Coordinates of C-alpha atoms in Angstrom, one line a residue:
M1 CA 87.8 86.1 75.0
G2 CA 86.5 86.4 78.2
S3 CA 87.6 88.0 81.6
L4 CA 89.4 86.8 83.6
L5 CA 88.5 88.6 86.3
E6 CA 85.0 90.4 86.6
M7 CA 83.7 93.1 89.3
K8 CA 80.8 93.4 88.9
N9 CA 78.2 96.2 90.7
I10 CA 81.0 96.7 94.2
S11 CA 79.9 98.9 96.8
K12 CA 81.0 99.2 100.1
S13 CA 80.5 101.1 102.7
F14 CA 82.3 102.8 105.5
S15 CA 80.0 104.1 109.0
G16 CA 77.5 105.2 106.8
N17 CA 79.8 106.9 104.4
K18 CA 79.6 105.3 100.5
V19 CA 83.3 104.7 99.2
L20 CA 82.0 102.0 96.6
N21 CA 79.0 102.7 94.8
N22 CA 77.5 100.0 91.8
V23 CA 81.7 99.3 90.1
D24 CA 83.0 97.6 87.6
F25 CA 86.1 96.2 86.9
S26 CA 87.7 93.8 85.1
V27 CA 91.1 92.5 83.0
E28 CA 91.9 90.2 80.6
A29 CA 95.1 87.3 80.6
G30 CA 97.6 89.0 80.0
E31 CA 96.8 92.4 80.5
V32 CA 98.1 95.3 81.4
H33 CA 94.8 97.0 82.9
A34 CA 95.5 100.5 84.8
L35 CA 92.9 101.9 87.7
L36 CA 92.6 105.9 87.7
G37 CA 91.6 108.2 89.8
E38 CA 92.5 110.8 92.8
N39 CA 93.5 109.9 95.9
G40 CA 90.2 109.0 97.7
A41 CA 88.3 107.7 94.2
G42 CA 87.9 104.7 95.9
K43 CA 90.7 103.0 94.2
S44 CA 92.5 101.1 96.7
T45 CA 89.0 99.7 98.5
L46 CA 88.3 98.5 95.3
M47 CA 91.9 96.3 95.3
K48 CA 91.4 95.9 99.1
I49 CA 88.0 93.4 98.5
L50 CA 89.5 91.5 95.9
G51 CA 91.8 90.4 97.9
G52 CA 90.4 90.1 100.9
I53 CA 91.3 92.5 103.0
Y54 CA 87.6 93.8 103.2
T55 CA 84.8 91.9 102.0
K56 CA 82.1 94.2 100.0
D57 CA 78.6 95.1 100.8
S58 CA 77.3 93.7 97.6
G59 CA 77.8 93.4 93.9
S60 CA 79.8 89.7 92.8
I61 CA 83.1 88.6 91.6
C62 CA 84.0 86.0 89.7
I63 CA 87.1 84.9 88.0
D64 CA 87.2 82.7 84.8
G65 CA 83.8 82.1 85.3
Q66 CA 83.8 81.0 89.2
E67 CA 82.2 83.5 91.4
A68 CA 84.8 84.1 93.9
G69 CA 83.6 85.8 97.6
M70 CA 86.6 86.9 98.8
H71 CA 85.8 86.7 102.0
D72 CA 89.9 86.5 103.6
V73 CA 93.4 86.6 102.5
S74 CA 93.7 82.8 101.8
E75 CA 90.5 82.0 99.8
S76 CA 92.4 85.6 97.4
R77 CA 95.0 84.2 97.4
A78 CA 94.1 80.7 96.4
K79 CA 91.9 81.6 93.7
G80 CA 95.2 83.1 92.2
V81 CA 95.2 86.5 93.4
S82 CA 98.6 88.9 94.7
I83 CA 98.9 92.6 96.1
I84 CA 102.3 94.1 95.7
H85 CA 101.9 97.0 98.3
Q86 CA 103.5 100.4 97.6
E87 CA 105.8 99.5 101.2
L88 CA 106.8 96.1 100.8
M89 CA 106.0 93.5 102.7
L90 CA 109.9 91.6 103.2
A91 CA 112.2 90.6 105.6
Q92 CA 114.9 92.7 104.9
H93 CA 117.7 90.0 107.7
L94 CA 116.6 87.0 105.3
T95 CA 118.1 86.0 101.9
I96 CA 116.1 85.9 98.7
A97 CA 114.3 81.8 99.1
E98 CA 113.5 82.6 102.6
N99 CA 111.5 85.4 101.3
I100 CA 109.6 83.7 98.4
F101 CA 109.0 80.6 101.1
M102 CA 108.9 82.6 104.0
G103 CA 105.4 81.0 105.0
R104 CA 105.2 77.8 103.4
E105 CA 109.2 76.4 104.1
I106 CA 110.1 73.6 102.5
K107 CA 110.5 70.9 104.6
N108 CA 112.9 67.8 104.2
K109 CA 112.3 64.3 105.5
R110 CA 114.0 65.2 109.2
G111 CA 110.9 68.2 109.6
M112 CA 113.8 71.0 109.2
V113 CA 114.2 73.6 106.7
D114 CA 115.3 72.3 103.8
L115 CA 117.7 75.5 103.2
R116 CA 119.9 73.7 99.9
K117 CA 115.9 72.7 98.2
Q118 CA 114.9 76.1 98.7
E119 CA 117.8 78.4 96.6
Q120 CA 117.2 75.8 93.7
E121 CA 113.2 76.1 93.3
T122 CA 114.4 80.0 93.9
Q123 CA 117.0 80.0 91.5
K124 CA 114.8 78.4 88.8
F125 CA 112.8 81.3 89.2
L126 CA 115.4 84.1 89.5
D127 CA 117.0 83.0 86.5
Q128 CA 113.2 82.7 84.6
Y129 CA 112.3 86.2 85.0
G130 CA 115.5 87.3 84.3
M131 CA 117.4 88.3 87.7
D132 CA 120.8 87.7 87.8
L133 CA 121.6 87.2 91.6
P134 CA 122.4 84.3 93.7
A135 CA 118.5 83.0 96.0
E136 CA 121.5 83.3 98.7
T137 CA 121.6 87.0 98.8
R138 CA 120.2 88.8 101.6
L139 CA 117.6 91.4 100.7
D140 CA 118.7 93.9 102.9
K141 CA 122.3 94.2 100.5
L142 CA 118.9 94.6 97.3
T143 CA 118.1 98.1 95.6
I144 CA 114.2 98.5 95.7
A145 CA 114.4 97.7 92.7
K146 CA 115.1 94.6 93.2
Q147 CA 113.5 94.3 96.2
Q148 CA 110.4 94.9 94.1
M149 CA 111.4 92.2 91.7
V150 CA 111.7 89.4 94.3
E151 CA 108.4 90.3 95.8
I152 CA 106.7 89.7 91.8
I153 CA 108.8 86.5 92.1
R154 CA 107.0 85.5 95.5
A155 CA 103.5 86.6 94.2
V156 CA 104.4 84.2 90.7
S157 CA 105.2 81.6 92.7
F158 CA 102.5 81.2 95.0
G159 CA 100.3 80.7 91.7
A160 CA 99.8 84.4 91.7
K161 CA 97.1 84.5 88.1
I162 CA 96.1 88.4 88.7
I163 CA 98.9 90.5 90.6
V164 CA 97.7 94.0 91.8
M165 CA 101.0 96.6 92.1
D166 CA 100.2 100.1 93.5
E167 CA 102.3 103.0 92.3
P168 CA 105.3 100.8 91.7
T169 CA 107.9 102.7 90.6
S170 CA 107.7 105.8 93.3
S171 CA 111.0 104.8 94.3
L172 CA 112.8 103.3 91.8
S173 CA 115.0 105.0 88.6
D174 CA 114.5 106.0 86.0
A175 CA 117.0 102.2 85.0
E176 CA 115.1 100.2 87.1
V177 CA 111.8 101.6 85.5
E178 CA 112.5 99.9 82.9
I179 CA 113.7 96.7 84.5
L180 CA 109.9 96.4 86.2
Y181 CA 108.6 97.0 82.5
G182 CA 110.7 94.0 81.6
M183 CA 109.3 91.9 84.0
I184 CA 105.5 92.8 82.6
R185 CA 106.5 92.3 79.6
T186 CA 108.0 89.1 80.7
L187 CA 104.5 88.4 82.6
K188 CA 102.5 89.6 80.0
K189 CA 103.9 86.4 77.6
K190 CA 103.2 83.9 80.8
N191 CA 99.4 85.3 80.0
V192 CA 100.0 86.6 84.3
A193 CA 96.6 89.5 84.8
I194 CA 98.5 92.6 85.8
I195 CA 95.6 95.1 87.1
Y196 CA 99.1 98.7 87.9
I197 CA 97.7 102.0 90.0
S198 CA 99.3 104.6 89.0
H199 CA 99.4 108.4 88.8
R200 CA 102.1 108.3 86.8
L201 CA 100.3 109.2 82.6
N202 CA 103.3 108.8 81.4
E203 CA 103.9 104.9 82.4
L204 CA 100.2 103.9 81.4
Y205 CA 101.0 105.0 78.3
D206 CA 104.2 103.7 78.3
I207 CA 103.3 99.9 80.0
T208 CA 99.1 99.3 79.7
D209 CA 96.6 97.8 77.8
R210 CA 92.8 99.7 79.4
I211 CA 92.6 102.0 81.8
T212 CA 89.7 102.6 84.5
V213 CA 88.5 105.4 85.9
L214 CA 87.1 105.9 88.8
R215 CA 86.0 109.1 90.4
D216 CA 84.4 109.5 93.6
G217 CA 83.9 105.9 94.2
E218 CA 81.9 105.0 90.7
Y219 CA 83.0 103.8 87.1
V220 CA 83.4 107.1 85.1
G221 CA 84.8 104.6 82.6
C222 CA 87.2 101.9 80.6
V223 CA 89.3 103.3 77.5
V224 CA 91.9 101.8 75.6
T225 CA 95.3 103.4 76.2
K226 CA 97.0 104.0 73.3
E227 CA 93.6 105.5 71.3
T228 CA 92.9 108.2 74.6
E229 CA 94.3 111.4 75.0
R230 CA 95.8 112.9 78.3
A231 CA 93.0 114.9 78.7
R232 CA 90.5 112.3 78.2
L233 CA 91.9 111.0 80.2
I234 CA 92.3 114.0 82.9
S235 CA 88.8 115.2 82.7
M236 CA 87.6 111.5 82.8
M237 CA 89.2 111.8 86.4
V238 CA 88.2 115.3 87.1
G239 CA 85.1 115.5 85.8
R240 CA 86.0 118.4 83.9
D241 CA 88.4 119.8 81.9
L242 CA 91.6 121.3 83.0
A243 CA 93.0 124.0 81.1
N244 CA 95.1 125.5 83.6
Y245 CA 96.4 122.1 84.2
Y246 CA 100.3 124.4 85.0
T247 CA 99.0 127.3 86.2
K248 CA 102.2 130.1 85.4
T249 CA 102.0 133.7 85.2
D250 CA 105.5 135.7 85.2
H251 CA 106.2 137.5 89.0
V252 CA 110.2 138.0 88.4
A253 CA 112.0 140.7 89.7
D254 CA 115.0 141.5 89.1
E255 CA 116.2 141.9 92.3
V256 CA 118.8 139.1 93.0
V257 CA 117.6 137.2 96.7
L258 CA 119.8 134.1 97.1
K259 CA 122.9 133.8 94.9
V260 CA 125.2 129.7 95.5
T261 CA 129.5 129.7 93.6
G262 CA 131.0 126.3 94.4
L263 CA 129.2 125.2 96.7
S264 CA 129.9 121.7 97.4
D265 CA 129.2 119.2 100.3
G266 CA 132.5 117.2 99.9
N267 CA 130.7 113.4 99.5
K268 CA 127.6 113.8 96.3
V269 CA 127.7 117.9 96.2
K270 CA 130.5 119.0 94.3
K271 CA 130.4 122.0 92.3
V272 CA 127.0 123.9 92.1
S273 CA 126.4 127.6 91.4
F274 CA 122.8 129.4 90.7
D275 CA 121.2 132.2 91.9
L276 CA 117.4 132.5 92.9
K277 CA 116.3 136.1 92.4
K278 CA 112.8 137.3 93.6
G279 CA 109.4 135.6 93.3
E280 CA 111.1 133.6 90.5
I281 CA 110.3 129.6 89.9
L282 CA 113.5 128.1 89.3
G283 CA 113.1 124.5 88.6
V284 CA 116.4 121.6 89.6
A285 CA 116.9 118.6 87.5
G286 CA 118.5 115.7 87.1
L287 CA 119.0 112.2 86.8
V288 CA 119.1 110.2 89.5
G289 CA 122.2 110.3 91.7
A290 CA 122.9 114.0 90.0
G291 CA 122.6 115.4 93.8
R292 CA 119.7 117.0 93.4
S293 CA 118.4 116.9 96.6
E294 CA 122.1 116.6 98.8
T295 CA 122.7 120.1 97.6
M296 CA 119.1 121.4 99.0
E297 CA 119.9 119.9 102.6
C298 CA 124.2 121.6 102.4
L299 CA 122.3 124.8 101.0
F300 CA 119.8 124.9 104.4
G301 CA 122.0 123.9 106.8
L302 CA 121.0 120.1 107.0
T303 CA 125.2 118.9 105.9
S304 CA 127.9 121.0 106.2
R305 CA 129.7 122.3 103.2
K306 CA 132.9 122.5 102.1
A307 CA 133.3 125.0 100.1
G308 CA 131.7 127.6 97.8
T309 CA 129.9 130.6 99.5
V310 CA 126.2 131.4 99.7
E311 CA 125.2 135.2 99.6
Y312 CA 121.2 135.8 100.9
K313 CA 120.5 139.8 99.7
G314 CA 124.5 140.9 98.6
K315 CA 125.3 139.2 103.0
E316 CA 127.1 135.7 103.1
I317 CA 125.5 133.3 105.1
N318 CA 126.5 129.6 105.7
F319 CA 123.7 128.1 107.6
K320 CA 125.7 125.2 110.5
N321 CA 121.4 124.1 110.5
P322 CA 118.0 124.5 110.0
R323 CA 116.6 126.4 113.1
E324 CA 119.4 129.1 111.7
A325 CA 117.6 128.4 107.7
M326 CA 114.1 129.1 109.3
K327 CA 115.5 132.6 110.5
E328 CA 115.7 133.5 108.3
G329 CA 112.7 132.8 106.3
F330 CA 113.6 129.9 104.8
G331 CA 111.6 126.5 103.6
L332 CA 112.5 122.9 102.9
V333 CA 109.9 120.4 102.1
P334 CA 111.6 117.8 101.6
E335 CA 110.9 114.4 99.0
D336 CA 110.0 111.7 101.5
R337 CA 107.0 113.6 102.9
K338 CA 106.5 110.2 105.8
Q339 CA 110.1 109.3 106.8
E340 CA 111.9 113.5 106.5
G341 CA 108.9 115.4 106.8
L342 CA 105.6 114.5 108.8
F343 CA 104.3 113.5 111.9
L344 CA 103.0 111.1 110.7
Q345 CA 101.3 109.2 114.4
S346 CA 100.7 113.2 115.3
D347 CA 97.0 115.1 113.9
I348 CA 96.7 117.5 111.7
R349 CA 97.2 120.2 114.3
F350 CA 100.5 119.0 115.5
N351 CA 102.1 118.3 112.3
T352 CA 101.2 122.2 110.5
T353 CA 102.0 124.0 113.9
I354 CA 105.4 122.1 115.1
N355 CA 107.7 125.2 113.3
V356 CA 106.2 128.3 114.6
V357 CA 105.4 126.7 118.8
D358 CA 106.7 130.6 120.1
R359 CA 104.0 132.2 118.3
F360 CA 101.3 130.4 120.2
L361 CA 103.2 129.3 123.8
K362 CA 105.1 132.5 125.5
K363 CA 105.8 132.5 129.5
L364 CA 104.2 129.0 128.6
V365 CA 101.3 130.2 128.5
W366 CA 99.1 128.4 125.1
N367 CA 98.0 130.3 122.9
R368 CA 95.1 127.3 122.3
R369 CA 92.9 130.1 120.3
K370 CA 95.4 131.3 117.8
E371 CA 96.8 127.7 117.5
N372 CA 93.7 127.0 116.1
Q373 CA 93.5 130.2 113.7
I374 CA 96.5 129.1 112.5
V375 CA 95.2 125.4 111.5
S376 CA 91.6 126.8 110.5
E377 CA 93.8 129.2 108.3
K378 CA 96.1 126.4 106.4
I379 CA 93.5 123.8 105.8
E380 CA 91.5 126.0 103.9
D381 CA 93.9 128.0 102.1
M382 CA 95.5 124.9 101.3
H383 CA 92.3 122.1 100.8
I384 CA 92.8 119.7 102.6
K385 CA 90.1 117.1 102.7
A386 CA 90.5 115.9 106.7
T387 CA 87.4 116.0 109.7
G388 CA 89.1 118.1 111.2
A389 CA 92.6 119.6 112.8
S390 CA 92.9 116.7 115.3
Q391 CA 92.2 113.6 112.2
T392 CA 95.7 112.1 112.3
V393 CA 97.7 112.5 109.6
S394 CA 98.7 108.9 108.7
K395 CA 94.7 108.3 107.7
L396 CA 95.3 111.2 105.3
S397 CA 95.6 110.4 101.5
G398 CA 98.8 111.2 100.4
G399 CA 98.1 114.4 98.5
N400 CA 96.9 115.6 101.3
Q401 CA 99.5 114.8 103.6
Q402 CA 101.0 116.2 101.5
K403 CA 99.2 119.6 101.8
V404 CA 99.5 119.8 105.6
L405 CA 103.3 119.1 105.3
I406 CA 103.6 122.0 102.6
G407 CA 100.9 124.1 104.8
R408 CA 103.5 124.0 108.0
W409 CA 106.9 125.1 106.2
L410 CA 104.2 128.3 104.5
C411 CA 103.5 129.5 108.1
S412 CA 107.3 129.6 108.8
T413 CA 109.1 130.7 105.5
S414 CA 109.2 134.0 104.4
T415 CA 111.8 134.7 101.6
V416 CA 112.6 131.1 99.5
L417 CA 111.0 127.7 99.9
I418 CA 113.3 124.6 98.7
L419 CA 110.4 121.9 97.0
D420 CA 111.6 118.4 96.5
E421 CA 109.3 116.2 94.6
P422 CA 106.0 118.6 95.8
T423 CA 104.0 116.6 94.1
R424 CA 105.3 112.6 93.8
G425 CA 102.2 110.4 94.9
V426 CA 99.8 112.8 93.9
D427 CA 96.2 112.8 91.9
V428 CA 96.0 114.7 89.6
K429 CA 93.9 117.3 90.9
T430 CA 96.2 117.7 93.8
K431 CA 99.0 117.7 91.1
A432 CA 97.1 120.7 89.7
E433 CA 96.5 122.9 93.2
I434 CA 100.0 123.0 94.3
Y435 CA 100.8 123.9 91.3
A436 CA 98.7 126.9 91.2
L437 CA 99.9 127.5 95.4
I438 CA 103.3 128.0 93.6
D439 CA 102.2 130.2 91.4
H440 CA 100.7 132.2 93.9
L441 CA 103.0 132.3 96.4
A442 CA 105.8 133.4 94.1
A443 CA 103.4 136.0 92.9
N444 CA 103.8 137.1 96.7
G445 CA 107.2 137.4 96.4
I446 CA 108.4 133.8 97.7
S447 CA 111.5 132.9 95.5
I448 CA 110.7 129.3 95.4
I449 CA 113.2 126.3 94.4
M450 CA 111.4 123.2 92.8
V451 CA 113.6 120.3 92.2
S452 CA 111.2 117.6 90.5
S453 CA 111.7 114.4 88.5
E454 CA 108.9 115.3 86.0
L455 CA 109.8 117.6 83.2
P456 CA 106.9 118.6 82.2
E457 CA 106.0 119.9 85.4
L458 CA 109.5 121.8 85.3
I459 CA 110.0 123.1 81.6
N460 CA 105.6 124.6 82.6
M461 CA 105.8 125.5 86.1
S462 CA 110.0 127.5 86.2
D463 CA 111.5 130.7 84.9
R464 CA 114.3 128.6 84.8
I465 CA 115.7 125.8 85.0
M466 CA 119.5 124.4 86.5
V467 CA 119.7 121.8 85.6
M468 CA 122.4 119.3 87.5
S469 CA 124.7 116.2 86.3
N470 CA 127.4 114.2 88.8
G471 CA 126.9 116.7 91.4
C472 CA 127.7 119.9 89.3
S473 CA 125.7 122.4 88.0
A474 CA 125.4 121.7 84.0
G475 CA 124.3 124.6 82.8
V476 CA 120.6 127.2 83.1
L477 CA 118.9 127.2 80.8
E478 CA 116.2 130.7 80.6
R479 CA 112.1 130.1 79.6
D480 CA 112.8 130.4 75.9
E481 CA 115.0 127.5 76.0
L482 CA 113.2 125.1 78.8
S483 CA 112.4 121.7 76.4
Q484 CA 113.3 118.0 77.1
E485 CA 116.0 118.0 75.8
N486 CA 117.7 120.9 76.3
V487 CA 117.6 119.4 79.8
M488 CA 118.4 115.8 79.0
T489 CA 121.4 116.6 77.5
L490 CA 123.0 119.2 80.0
A491 CA 121.9 116.5 82.5
T492 CA 123.3 114.0 80.2
A493 CA 126.8 116.1 79.9
E494 CA 130.3 115.1 81.1
V495 CA 131.1 117.5 83.7
G496 CA 133.3 117.4 86.3
A497 CA 134.4 119.1 89.5

């Protein structure tokens, strides 16, 4: 059987910089084909060429055996290609039906939009794909997962034969991921081809048939998912074996730096207790909604404490705001780097030094040399790939954005660093670099609290893991007790305040 899509020898350059060099990619009808590679490998550029957003410099694209120029988005859509971006392209104030038919509204004989007809047609799609929702529901009433389903149904309603999903699970809970998988399986049965982009290797084994790997803008190879070991995929991505993927050495001292007892914010944090030693990496696990991030925010002074005590180096503390926490050497790298962490339209210099302006601005005198020194050190220490300190952060890859954010907090953090999902949305190589950095910080006496949804990451990097359930600490596992089974047993335990 011939491929539904054949991309052959695709090349693309920007300002003389070759980002794709003779890349091949194909997908068959009813197949889920992953496109894998580090940030900057060329995945997005290749898909933007398929979607008509960029034009190729050379090479050929065939759909159903027919040459397709893909000169613009409308041509790509007409050929049956639809891209579901990470940032959903939907109107929150409109109904599901209005979103499905946006830009191609059904009109009645008087030329008016026939809302009822649109809702009837939309309801057919919703029912067909097992979405128990009325077509007249406003989009802002839906979860992110259900909004994503609406975007997929919108693509199908256009007659899409090839749907590109770019990091589709990045904002979804485990239960919502299963809903997405169900939708993908339904699409497969209808012979729709899915191109699936994700950094999460576990997902690829759950849902994909084949995996194509790109590295530095070049085609590395295509493998059958179920026949390929994880280690080989990592090796294909980075060009070498990552024998020491997780960097973990023992740096824990006996000194207890932080002791939290019965912490509550009166809302999602109900009763949390744990202690943290000098140089320790304390993992924090739990299902979505367990209150992990909220606990860290309460601890850091972002939200008010209603009950419980926190002792820091033997002295009781109660941070009223983040500034008080920072003054004591605490740092918090938030889960959502784009919304809560970074100033995306500002440059690397501003994002790196915003917490330590007092070091180079004194009595209204700006010490540019001192500021440049701080920024240069962080760019070098964090291995940030950028054109320079003045590059706008929004132009960086996700992994490099995360490095900038962590680098900023390392400028001001001296005792306790809280990392909330530190490797979310970054590629394998950047993950390995972040793990090595975390281990290095612990070796230098900084105590780390690492919140993560990735159990392999927690188990391999933590000295101990505090597991949360229903806003409470369900228990603490020692290093020799760390296993996915033990973590999940505590995470699903019935604990109350």
